[in-house]
PDB file of C-alpha atoms in Angstrom:
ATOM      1  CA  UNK A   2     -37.143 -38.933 -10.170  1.00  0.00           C
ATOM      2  CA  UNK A   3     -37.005 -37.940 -13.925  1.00  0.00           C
ATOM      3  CA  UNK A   4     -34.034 -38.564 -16.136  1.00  0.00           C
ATOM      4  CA  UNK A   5     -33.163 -35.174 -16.040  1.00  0.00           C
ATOM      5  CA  UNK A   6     -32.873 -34.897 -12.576  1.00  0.00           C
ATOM      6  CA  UNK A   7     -30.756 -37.836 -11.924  1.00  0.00           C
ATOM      7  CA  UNK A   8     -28.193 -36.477 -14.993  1.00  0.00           C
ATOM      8  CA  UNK A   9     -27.980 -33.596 -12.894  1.00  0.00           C
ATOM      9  CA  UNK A  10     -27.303 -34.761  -9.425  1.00  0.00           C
ATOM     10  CA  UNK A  11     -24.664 -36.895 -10.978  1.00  0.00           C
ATOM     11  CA  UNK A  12     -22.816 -33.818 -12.784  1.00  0.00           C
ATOM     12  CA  UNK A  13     -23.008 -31.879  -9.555  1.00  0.00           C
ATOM     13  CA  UNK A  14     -19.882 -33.151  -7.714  1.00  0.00           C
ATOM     14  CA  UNK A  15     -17.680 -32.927 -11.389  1.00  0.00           C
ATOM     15  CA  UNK A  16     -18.553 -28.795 -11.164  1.00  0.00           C
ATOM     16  CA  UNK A  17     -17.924 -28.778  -7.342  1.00  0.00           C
ATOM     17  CA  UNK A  18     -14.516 -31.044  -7.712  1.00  0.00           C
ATOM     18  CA  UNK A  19     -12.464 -29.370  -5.464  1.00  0.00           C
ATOM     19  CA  UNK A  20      -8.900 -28.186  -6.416  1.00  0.00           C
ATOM     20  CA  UNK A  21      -5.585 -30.003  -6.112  1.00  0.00           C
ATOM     21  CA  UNK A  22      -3.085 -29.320  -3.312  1.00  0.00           C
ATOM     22  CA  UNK A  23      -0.051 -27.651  -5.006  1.00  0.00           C
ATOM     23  CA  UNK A  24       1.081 -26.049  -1.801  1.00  0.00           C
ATOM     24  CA  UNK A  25       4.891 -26.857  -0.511  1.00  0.00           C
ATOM     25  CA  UNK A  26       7.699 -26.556  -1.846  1.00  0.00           C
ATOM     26  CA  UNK A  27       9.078 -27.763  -5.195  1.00  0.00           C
ATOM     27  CA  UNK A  28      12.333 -28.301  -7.566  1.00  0.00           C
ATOM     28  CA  UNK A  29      12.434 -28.113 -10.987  1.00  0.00           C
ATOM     29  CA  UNK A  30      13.980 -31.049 -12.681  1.00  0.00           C
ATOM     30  CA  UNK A  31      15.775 -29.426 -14.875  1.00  0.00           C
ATOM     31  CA  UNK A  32      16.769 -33.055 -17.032  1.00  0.00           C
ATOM     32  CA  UNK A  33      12.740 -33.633 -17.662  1.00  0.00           C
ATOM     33  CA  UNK A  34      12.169 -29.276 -18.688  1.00  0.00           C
ATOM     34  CA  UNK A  35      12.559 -27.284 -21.642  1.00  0.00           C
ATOM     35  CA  UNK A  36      13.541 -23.972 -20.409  1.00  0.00           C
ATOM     36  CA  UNK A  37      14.471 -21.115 -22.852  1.00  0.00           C
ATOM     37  CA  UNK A  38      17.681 -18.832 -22.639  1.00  0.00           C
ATOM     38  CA  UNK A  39      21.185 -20.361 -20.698  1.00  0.00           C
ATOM     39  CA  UNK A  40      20.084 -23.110 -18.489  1.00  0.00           C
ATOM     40  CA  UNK A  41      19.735 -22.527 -15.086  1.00  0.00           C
ATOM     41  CA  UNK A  42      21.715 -24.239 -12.219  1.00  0.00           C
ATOM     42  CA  UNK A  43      18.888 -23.953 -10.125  1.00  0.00           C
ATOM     43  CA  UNK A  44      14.572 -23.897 -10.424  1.00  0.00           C
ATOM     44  CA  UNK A  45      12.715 -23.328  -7.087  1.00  0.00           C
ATOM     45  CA  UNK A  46       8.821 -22.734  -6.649  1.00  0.00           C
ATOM     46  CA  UNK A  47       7.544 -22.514  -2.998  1.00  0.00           C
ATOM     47  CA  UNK A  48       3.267 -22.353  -3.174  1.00  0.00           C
ATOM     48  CA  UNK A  49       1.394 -21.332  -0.067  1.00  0.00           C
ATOM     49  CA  UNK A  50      -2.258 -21.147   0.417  1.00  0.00           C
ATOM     50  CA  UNK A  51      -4.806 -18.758   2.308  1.00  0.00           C
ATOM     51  CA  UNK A  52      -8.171 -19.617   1.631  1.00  0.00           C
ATOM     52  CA  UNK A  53      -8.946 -19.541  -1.918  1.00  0.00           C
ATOM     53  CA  UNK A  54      -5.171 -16.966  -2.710  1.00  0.00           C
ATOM     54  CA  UNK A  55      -2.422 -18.981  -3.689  1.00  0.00           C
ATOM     55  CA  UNK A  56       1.063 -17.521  -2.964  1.00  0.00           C
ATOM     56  CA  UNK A  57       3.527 -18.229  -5.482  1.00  0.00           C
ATOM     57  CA  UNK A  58       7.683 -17.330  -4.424  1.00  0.00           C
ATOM     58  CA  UNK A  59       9.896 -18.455  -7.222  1.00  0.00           C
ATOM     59  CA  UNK A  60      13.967 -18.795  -7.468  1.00  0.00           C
ATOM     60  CA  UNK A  61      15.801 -19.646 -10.235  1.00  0.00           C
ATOM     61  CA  UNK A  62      19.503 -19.170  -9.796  1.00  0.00           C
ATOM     62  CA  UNK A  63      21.444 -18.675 -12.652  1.00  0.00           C
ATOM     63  CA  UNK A  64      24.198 -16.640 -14.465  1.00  0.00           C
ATOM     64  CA  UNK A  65      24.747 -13.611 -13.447  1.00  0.00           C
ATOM     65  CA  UNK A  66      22.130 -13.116 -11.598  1.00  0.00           C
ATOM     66  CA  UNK A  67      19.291 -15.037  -9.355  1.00  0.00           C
ATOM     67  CA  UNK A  68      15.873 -14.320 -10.426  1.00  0.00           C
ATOM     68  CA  UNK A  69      13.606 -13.856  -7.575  1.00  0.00           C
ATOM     69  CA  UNK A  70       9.888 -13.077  -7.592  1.00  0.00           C
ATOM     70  CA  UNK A  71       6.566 -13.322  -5.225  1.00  0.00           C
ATOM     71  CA  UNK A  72       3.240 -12.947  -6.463  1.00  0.00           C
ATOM     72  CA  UNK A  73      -0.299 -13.742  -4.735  1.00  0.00           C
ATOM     73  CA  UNK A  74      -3.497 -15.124  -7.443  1.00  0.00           C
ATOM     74  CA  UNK A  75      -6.863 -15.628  -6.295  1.00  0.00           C
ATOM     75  CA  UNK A  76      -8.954 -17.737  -8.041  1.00  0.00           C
ATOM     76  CA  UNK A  77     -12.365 -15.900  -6.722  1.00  0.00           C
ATOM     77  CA  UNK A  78     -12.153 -12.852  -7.784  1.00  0.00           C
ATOM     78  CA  UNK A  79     -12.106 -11.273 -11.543  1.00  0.00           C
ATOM     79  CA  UNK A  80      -8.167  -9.859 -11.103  1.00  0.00           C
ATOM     80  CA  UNK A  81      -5.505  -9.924  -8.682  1.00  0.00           C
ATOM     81  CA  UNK A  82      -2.553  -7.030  -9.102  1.00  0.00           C
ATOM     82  CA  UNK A  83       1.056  -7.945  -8.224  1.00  0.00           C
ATOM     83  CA  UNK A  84       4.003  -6.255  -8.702  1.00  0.00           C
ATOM     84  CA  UNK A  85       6.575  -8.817 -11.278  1.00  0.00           C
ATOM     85  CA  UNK A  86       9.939  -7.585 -12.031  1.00  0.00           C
ATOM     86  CA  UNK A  87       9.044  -3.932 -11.514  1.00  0.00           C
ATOM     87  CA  UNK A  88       5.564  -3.416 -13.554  1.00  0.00           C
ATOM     88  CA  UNK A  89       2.580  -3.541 -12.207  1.00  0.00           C
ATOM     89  CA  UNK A  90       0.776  -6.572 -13.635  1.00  0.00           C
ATOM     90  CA  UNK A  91      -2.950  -7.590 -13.499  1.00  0.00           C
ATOM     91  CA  UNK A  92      -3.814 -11.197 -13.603  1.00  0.00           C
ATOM     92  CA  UNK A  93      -6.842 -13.790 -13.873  1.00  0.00           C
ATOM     93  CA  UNK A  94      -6.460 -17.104 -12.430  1.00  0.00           C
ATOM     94  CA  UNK A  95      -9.349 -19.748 -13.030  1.00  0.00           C
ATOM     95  CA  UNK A  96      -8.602 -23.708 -11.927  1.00  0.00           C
ATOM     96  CA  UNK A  97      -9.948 -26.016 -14.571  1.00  0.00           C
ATOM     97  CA  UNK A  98     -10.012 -29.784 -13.202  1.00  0.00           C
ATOM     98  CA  UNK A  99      -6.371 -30.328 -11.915  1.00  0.00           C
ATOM     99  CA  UNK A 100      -4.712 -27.306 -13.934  1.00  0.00           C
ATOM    100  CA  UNK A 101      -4.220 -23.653 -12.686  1.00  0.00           C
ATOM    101  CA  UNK A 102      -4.640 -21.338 -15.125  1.00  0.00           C
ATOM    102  CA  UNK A 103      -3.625 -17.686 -15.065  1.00  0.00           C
ATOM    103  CA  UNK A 104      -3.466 -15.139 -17.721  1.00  0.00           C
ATOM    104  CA  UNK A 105      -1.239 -11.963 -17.075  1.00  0.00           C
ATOM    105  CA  UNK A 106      -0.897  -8.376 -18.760  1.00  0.00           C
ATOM    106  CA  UNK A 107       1.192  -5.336 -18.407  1.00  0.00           C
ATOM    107  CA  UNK A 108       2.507  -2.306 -20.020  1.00  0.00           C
ATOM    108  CA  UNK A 109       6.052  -1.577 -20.798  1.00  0.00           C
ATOM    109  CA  UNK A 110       6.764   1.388 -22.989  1.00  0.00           C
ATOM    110  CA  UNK A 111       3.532   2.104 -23.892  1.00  0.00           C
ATOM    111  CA  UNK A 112       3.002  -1.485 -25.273  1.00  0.00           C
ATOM    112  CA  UNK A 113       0.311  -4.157 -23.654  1.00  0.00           C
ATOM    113  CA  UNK A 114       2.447  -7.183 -23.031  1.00  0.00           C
ATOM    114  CA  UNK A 115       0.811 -10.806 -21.838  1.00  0.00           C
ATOM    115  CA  UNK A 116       1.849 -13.878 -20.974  1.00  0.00           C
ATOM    116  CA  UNK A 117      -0.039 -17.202 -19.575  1.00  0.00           C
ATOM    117  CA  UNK A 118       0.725 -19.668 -17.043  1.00  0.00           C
ATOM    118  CA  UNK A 119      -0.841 -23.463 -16.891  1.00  0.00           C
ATOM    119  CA  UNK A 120       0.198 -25.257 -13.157  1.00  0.00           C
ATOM    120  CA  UNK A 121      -0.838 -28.737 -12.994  1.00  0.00           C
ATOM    121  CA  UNK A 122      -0.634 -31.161 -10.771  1.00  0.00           C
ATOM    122  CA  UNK A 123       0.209 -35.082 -12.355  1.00  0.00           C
ATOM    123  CA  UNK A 124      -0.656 -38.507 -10.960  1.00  0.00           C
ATOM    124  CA  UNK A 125       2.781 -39.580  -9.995  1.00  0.00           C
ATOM    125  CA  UNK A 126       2.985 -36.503  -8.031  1.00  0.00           C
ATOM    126  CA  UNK A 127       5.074 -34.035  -9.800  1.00  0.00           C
ATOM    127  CA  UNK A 128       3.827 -30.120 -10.550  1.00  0.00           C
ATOM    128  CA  UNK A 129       4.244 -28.678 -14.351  1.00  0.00           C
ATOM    129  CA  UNK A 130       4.242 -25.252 -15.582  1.00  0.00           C
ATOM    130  CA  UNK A 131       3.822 -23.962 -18.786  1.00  0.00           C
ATOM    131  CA  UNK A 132       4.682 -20.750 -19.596  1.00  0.00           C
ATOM    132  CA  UNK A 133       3.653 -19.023 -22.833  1.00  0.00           C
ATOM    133  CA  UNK A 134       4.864 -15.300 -23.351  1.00  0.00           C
ATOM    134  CA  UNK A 135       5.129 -14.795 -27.721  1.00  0.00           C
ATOM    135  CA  UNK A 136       7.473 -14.417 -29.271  1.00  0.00           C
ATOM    136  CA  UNK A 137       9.246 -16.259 -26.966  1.00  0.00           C
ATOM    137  CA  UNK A 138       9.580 -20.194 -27.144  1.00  0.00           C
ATOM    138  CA  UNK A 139       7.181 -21.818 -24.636  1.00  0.00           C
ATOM    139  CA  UNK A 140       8.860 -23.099 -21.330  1.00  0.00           C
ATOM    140  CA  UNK A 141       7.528 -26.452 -19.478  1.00  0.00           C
ATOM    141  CA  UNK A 142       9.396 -27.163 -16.508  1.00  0.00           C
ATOM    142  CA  UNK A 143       8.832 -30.249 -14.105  1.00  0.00           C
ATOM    143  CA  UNK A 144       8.724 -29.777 -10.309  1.00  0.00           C
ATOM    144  CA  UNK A 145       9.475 -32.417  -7.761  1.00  0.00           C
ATOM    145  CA  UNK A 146       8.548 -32.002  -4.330  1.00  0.00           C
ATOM    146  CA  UNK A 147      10.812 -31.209  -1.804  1.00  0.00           C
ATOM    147  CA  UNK A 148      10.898 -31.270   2.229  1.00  0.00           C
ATOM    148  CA  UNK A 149       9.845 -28.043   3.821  1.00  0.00           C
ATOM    149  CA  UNK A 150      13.507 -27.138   5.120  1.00  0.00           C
ATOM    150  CA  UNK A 151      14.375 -26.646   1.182  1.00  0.00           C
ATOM    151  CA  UNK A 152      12.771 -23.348   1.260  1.00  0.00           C
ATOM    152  CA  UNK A 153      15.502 -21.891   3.306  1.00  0.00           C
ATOM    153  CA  UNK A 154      17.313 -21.744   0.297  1.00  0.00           C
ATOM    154  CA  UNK A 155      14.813 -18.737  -1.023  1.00  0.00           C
ATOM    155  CA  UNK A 156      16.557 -16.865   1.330  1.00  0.00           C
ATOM    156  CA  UNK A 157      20.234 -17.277   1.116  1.00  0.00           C
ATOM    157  CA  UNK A 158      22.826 -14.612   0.565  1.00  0.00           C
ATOM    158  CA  UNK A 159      23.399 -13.368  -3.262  1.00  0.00           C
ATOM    159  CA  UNK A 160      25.782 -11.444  -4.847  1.00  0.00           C
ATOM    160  CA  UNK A 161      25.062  -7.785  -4.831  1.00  0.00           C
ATOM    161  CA  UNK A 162      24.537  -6.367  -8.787  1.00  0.00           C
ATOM    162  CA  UNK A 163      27.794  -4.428  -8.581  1.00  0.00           C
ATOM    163  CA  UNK A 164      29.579  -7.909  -8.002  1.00  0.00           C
ATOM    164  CA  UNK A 165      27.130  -9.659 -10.798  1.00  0.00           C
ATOM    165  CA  UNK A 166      27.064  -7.436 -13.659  1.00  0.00           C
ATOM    166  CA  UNK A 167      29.490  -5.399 -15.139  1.00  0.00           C
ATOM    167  CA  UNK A 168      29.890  -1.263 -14.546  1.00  0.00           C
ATOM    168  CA  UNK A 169      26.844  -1.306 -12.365  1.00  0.00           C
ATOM    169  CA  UNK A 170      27.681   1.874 -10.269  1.00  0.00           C
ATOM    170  CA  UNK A 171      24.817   3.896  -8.668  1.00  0.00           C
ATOM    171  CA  UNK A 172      22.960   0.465  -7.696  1.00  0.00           C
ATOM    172  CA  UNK A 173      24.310  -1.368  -4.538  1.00  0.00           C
ATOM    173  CA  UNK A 174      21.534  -3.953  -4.386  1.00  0.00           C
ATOM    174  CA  UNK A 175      21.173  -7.871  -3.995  1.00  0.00           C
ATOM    175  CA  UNK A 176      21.577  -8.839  -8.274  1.00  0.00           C
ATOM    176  CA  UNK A 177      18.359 -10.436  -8.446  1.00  0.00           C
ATOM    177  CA  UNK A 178      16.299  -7.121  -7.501  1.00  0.00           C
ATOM    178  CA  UNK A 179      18.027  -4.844 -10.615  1.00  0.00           C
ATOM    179  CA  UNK A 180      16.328  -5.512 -13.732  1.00  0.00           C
ATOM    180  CA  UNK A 181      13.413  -5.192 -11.479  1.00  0.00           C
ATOM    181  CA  UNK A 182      14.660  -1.734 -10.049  1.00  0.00           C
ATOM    182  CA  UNK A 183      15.667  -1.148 -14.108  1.00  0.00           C
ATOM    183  CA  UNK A 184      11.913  -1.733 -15.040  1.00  0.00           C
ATOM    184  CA  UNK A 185      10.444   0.388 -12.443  1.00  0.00           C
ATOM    185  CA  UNK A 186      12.478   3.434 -14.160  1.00  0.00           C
ATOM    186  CA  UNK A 187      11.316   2.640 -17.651  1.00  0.00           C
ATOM    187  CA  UNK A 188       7.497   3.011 -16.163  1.00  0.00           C
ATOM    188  CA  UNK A 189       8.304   5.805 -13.505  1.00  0.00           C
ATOM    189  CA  UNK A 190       9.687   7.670 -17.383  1.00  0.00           C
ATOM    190  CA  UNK A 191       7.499   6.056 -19.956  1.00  0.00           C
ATOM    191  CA  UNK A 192      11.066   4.936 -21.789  1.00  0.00           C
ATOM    192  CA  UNK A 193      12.533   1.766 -22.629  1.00  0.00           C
ATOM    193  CA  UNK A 194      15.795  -0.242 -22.018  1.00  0.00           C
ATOM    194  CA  UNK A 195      17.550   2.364 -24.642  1.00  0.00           C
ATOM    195  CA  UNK A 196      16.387   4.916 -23.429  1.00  0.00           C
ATOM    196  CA  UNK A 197      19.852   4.954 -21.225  1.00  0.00           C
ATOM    197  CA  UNK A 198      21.632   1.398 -22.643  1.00  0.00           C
ATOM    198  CA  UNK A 199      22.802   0.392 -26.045  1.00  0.00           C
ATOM    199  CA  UNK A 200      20.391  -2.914 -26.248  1.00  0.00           C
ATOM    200  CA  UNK A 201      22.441  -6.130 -25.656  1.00  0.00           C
ATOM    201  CA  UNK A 202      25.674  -3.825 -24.647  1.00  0.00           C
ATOM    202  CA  UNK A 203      24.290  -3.039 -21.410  1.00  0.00           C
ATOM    203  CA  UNK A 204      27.715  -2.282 -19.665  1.00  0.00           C
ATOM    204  CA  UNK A 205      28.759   0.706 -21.851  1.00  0.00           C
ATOM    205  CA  UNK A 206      28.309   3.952 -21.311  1.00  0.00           C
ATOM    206  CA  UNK A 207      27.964   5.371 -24.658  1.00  0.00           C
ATOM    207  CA  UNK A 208      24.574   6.882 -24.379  1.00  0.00           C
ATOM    208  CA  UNK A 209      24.544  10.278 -21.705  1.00  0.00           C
ATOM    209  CA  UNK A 210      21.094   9.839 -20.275  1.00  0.00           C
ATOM    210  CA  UNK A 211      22.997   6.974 -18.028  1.00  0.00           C
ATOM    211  CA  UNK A 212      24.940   9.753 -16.396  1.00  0.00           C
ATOM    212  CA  UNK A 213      22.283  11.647 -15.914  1.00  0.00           C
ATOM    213  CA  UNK A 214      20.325   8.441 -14.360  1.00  0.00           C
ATOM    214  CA  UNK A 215      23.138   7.804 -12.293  1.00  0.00           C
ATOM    215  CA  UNK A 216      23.037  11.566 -10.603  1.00  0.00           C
ATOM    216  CA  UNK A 217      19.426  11.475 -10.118  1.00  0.00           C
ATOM    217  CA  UNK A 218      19.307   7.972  -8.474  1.00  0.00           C
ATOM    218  CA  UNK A 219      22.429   9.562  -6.267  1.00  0.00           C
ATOM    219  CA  UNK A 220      19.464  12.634  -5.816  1.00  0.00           C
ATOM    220  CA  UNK A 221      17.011  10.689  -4.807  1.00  0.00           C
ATOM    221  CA  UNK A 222      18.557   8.808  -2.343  1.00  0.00           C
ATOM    222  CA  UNK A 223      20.211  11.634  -0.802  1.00  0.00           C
ATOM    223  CA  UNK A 224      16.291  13.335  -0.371  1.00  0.00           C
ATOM    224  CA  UNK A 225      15.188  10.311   1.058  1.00  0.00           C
ATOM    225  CA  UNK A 226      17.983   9.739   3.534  1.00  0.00           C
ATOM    226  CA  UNK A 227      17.882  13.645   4.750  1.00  0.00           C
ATOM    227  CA  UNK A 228      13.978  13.834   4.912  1.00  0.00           C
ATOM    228  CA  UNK A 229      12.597  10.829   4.724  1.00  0.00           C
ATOM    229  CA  UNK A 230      14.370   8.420   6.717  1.00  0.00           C
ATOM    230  CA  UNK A 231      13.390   5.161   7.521  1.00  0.00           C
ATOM    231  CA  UNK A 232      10.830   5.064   4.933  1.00  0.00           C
ATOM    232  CA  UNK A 233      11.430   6.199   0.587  1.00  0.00           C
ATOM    233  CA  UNK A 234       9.444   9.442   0.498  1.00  0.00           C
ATOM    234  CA  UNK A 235      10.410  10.401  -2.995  1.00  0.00           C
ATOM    235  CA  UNK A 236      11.084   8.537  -6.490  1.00  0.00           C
ATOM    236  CA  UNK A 237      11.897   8.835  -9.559  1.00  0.00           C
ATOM    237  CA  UNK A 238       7.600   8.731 -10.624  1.00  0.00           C
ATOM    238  CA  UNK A 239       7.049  11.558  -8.163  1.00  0.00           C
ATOM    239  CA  UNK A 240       8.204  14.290 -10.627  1.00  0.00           C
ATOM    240  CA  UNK A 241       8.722  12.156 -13.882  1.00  0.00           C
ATOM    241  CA  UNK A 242       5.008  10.559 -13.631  1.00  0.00           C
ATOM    242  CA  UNK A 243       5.557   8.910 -16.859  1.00  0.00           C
ATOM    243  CA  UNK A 244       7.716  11.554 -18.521  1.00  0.00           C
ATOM    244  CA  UNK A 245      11.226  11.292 -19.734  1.00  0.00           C
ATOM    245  CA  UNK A 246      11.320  15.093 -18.976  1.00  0.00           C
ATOM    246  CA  UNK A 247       9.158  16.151 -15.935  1.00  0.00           C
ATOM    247  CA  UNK A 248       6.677  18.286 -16.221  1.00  0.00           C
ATOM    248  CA  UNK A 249       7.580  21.935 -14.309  1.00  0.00           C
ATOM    249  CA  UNK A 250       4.191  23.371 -14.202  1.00  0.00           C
ATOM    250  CA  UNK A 251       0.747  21.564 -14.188  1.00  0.00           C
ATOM    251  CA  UNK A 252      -0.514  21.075 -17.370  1.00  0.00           C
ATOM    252  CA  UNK A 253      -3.842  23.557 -18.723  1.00  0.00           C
TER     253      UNK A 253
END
């Protein structure tokens, strides 16, 4: 056997190294993180596997409102597509060695936004995530794992928006589900957040397309319950389709 040969059937097994278990159910500790904005009282990541897809359900409770999210990342093929606090966002995720790596993108008001995410696995057994989204500071938040039972706690009763967040009206949902269902208008429109909010006053009603928001979301759901019940027939996208004003005859 030649040099070369042997060099190669000893590399072999580093490029077939198969990837860490990260599956189960984890806690962040939140003494050992750096985690931007008001600290939250609460960090949970439950990981699932199917084949080569990793499921990722995270929870972080905090003030005041939960955020809550569930997104799927297959390292086999060239992009997955979840949908992540109402936009539709496209993601690659590649393991190198021990480390997870997945780079995101979507659009919000016309602009291309990324982010990336680094999971990886330690010796002593805890789970790290890096999270890099400019201009914002990096976050790097320890897990611990956790029995199975702990991911009961995904799924326990919130408060609804109304009760979280002040002069929410139209919007009787669980609080961690409304900047989602707020994000999902600003694509169904092609808008921003000030489109209908004063930026960092969100409770006031100074600016009139809220009113109007508030009768059409009253619209919708009256169209849906009358014709379309059990299922949502109609949306705001199916006669907006990315237009503040929709469009009343096709275009030439």
């Amino acid at each position: 056997m030649t040099h070369r040969a042997s060099l190669l059937l000893v590399a072999l097994p580093l490029f077939a190294q198969t990837p860490p278990d990260i599956t189960g159910v984890w806690r962040a500790n939140l003494a050992k993180s750096a985690i931007p904005g008001p600290a939250p009282a609460e960090y949970l990541v439950i990981i699932t596997r199917k084949d080569s897809a990793l499921t990722i359900k995270t929870l972080i409770v905090r003030t005041p409102a939960n955020t809550k999210n569930t997104a799927t990342y297959d390292p086999s093929t060239a992009q997955t597509s979840n949908w992540i606090r109402g936009n539709p966002t496209k993601s690659h995720a590649t393991w190198e060695g021990s480390t997870l790596k997945i780079a995101s993108s979507f659009t919000f008001a016309g602009a291309l936004q990324s982010y990336q995410d680094e999971w990886t696995l330690s010796s002593d057994g805890t789970l790290s995530n890096i999270h890099t989204q400019a201009p914002a500071p990096v976050a790097r938040v320890i897990f611990e794992k956790q029995p199975l039972e702990t991911a009961a706690d995904f799924d326990q009763p919130e408060k609804t928006a109304r009760d979280a967040y002040q002069n929410v009206q139209a919007l009787n949902v669980p609080a961690s589900s409304l900047l989602s269902i707020m994000n999902t208008y600003c694509l169904s429109l092609g808008v921003a957040c000030n489109h209908c909010h004063i930026n960092g006053q969100w409770s006031k009603d100074d600016v009139p397309a809220k009113a109007t928001a508030r009768k059409m979301i009253a619209m919708t759901r009256a169209l849906n319950v009358d014709n379309f019940a059990p299922r949502v027939g109609v949306s705001c996208y199916t006669c907006h389709r990315g237009n503040a004003k929709p469009l009343t005859i096709p275009l030439e």
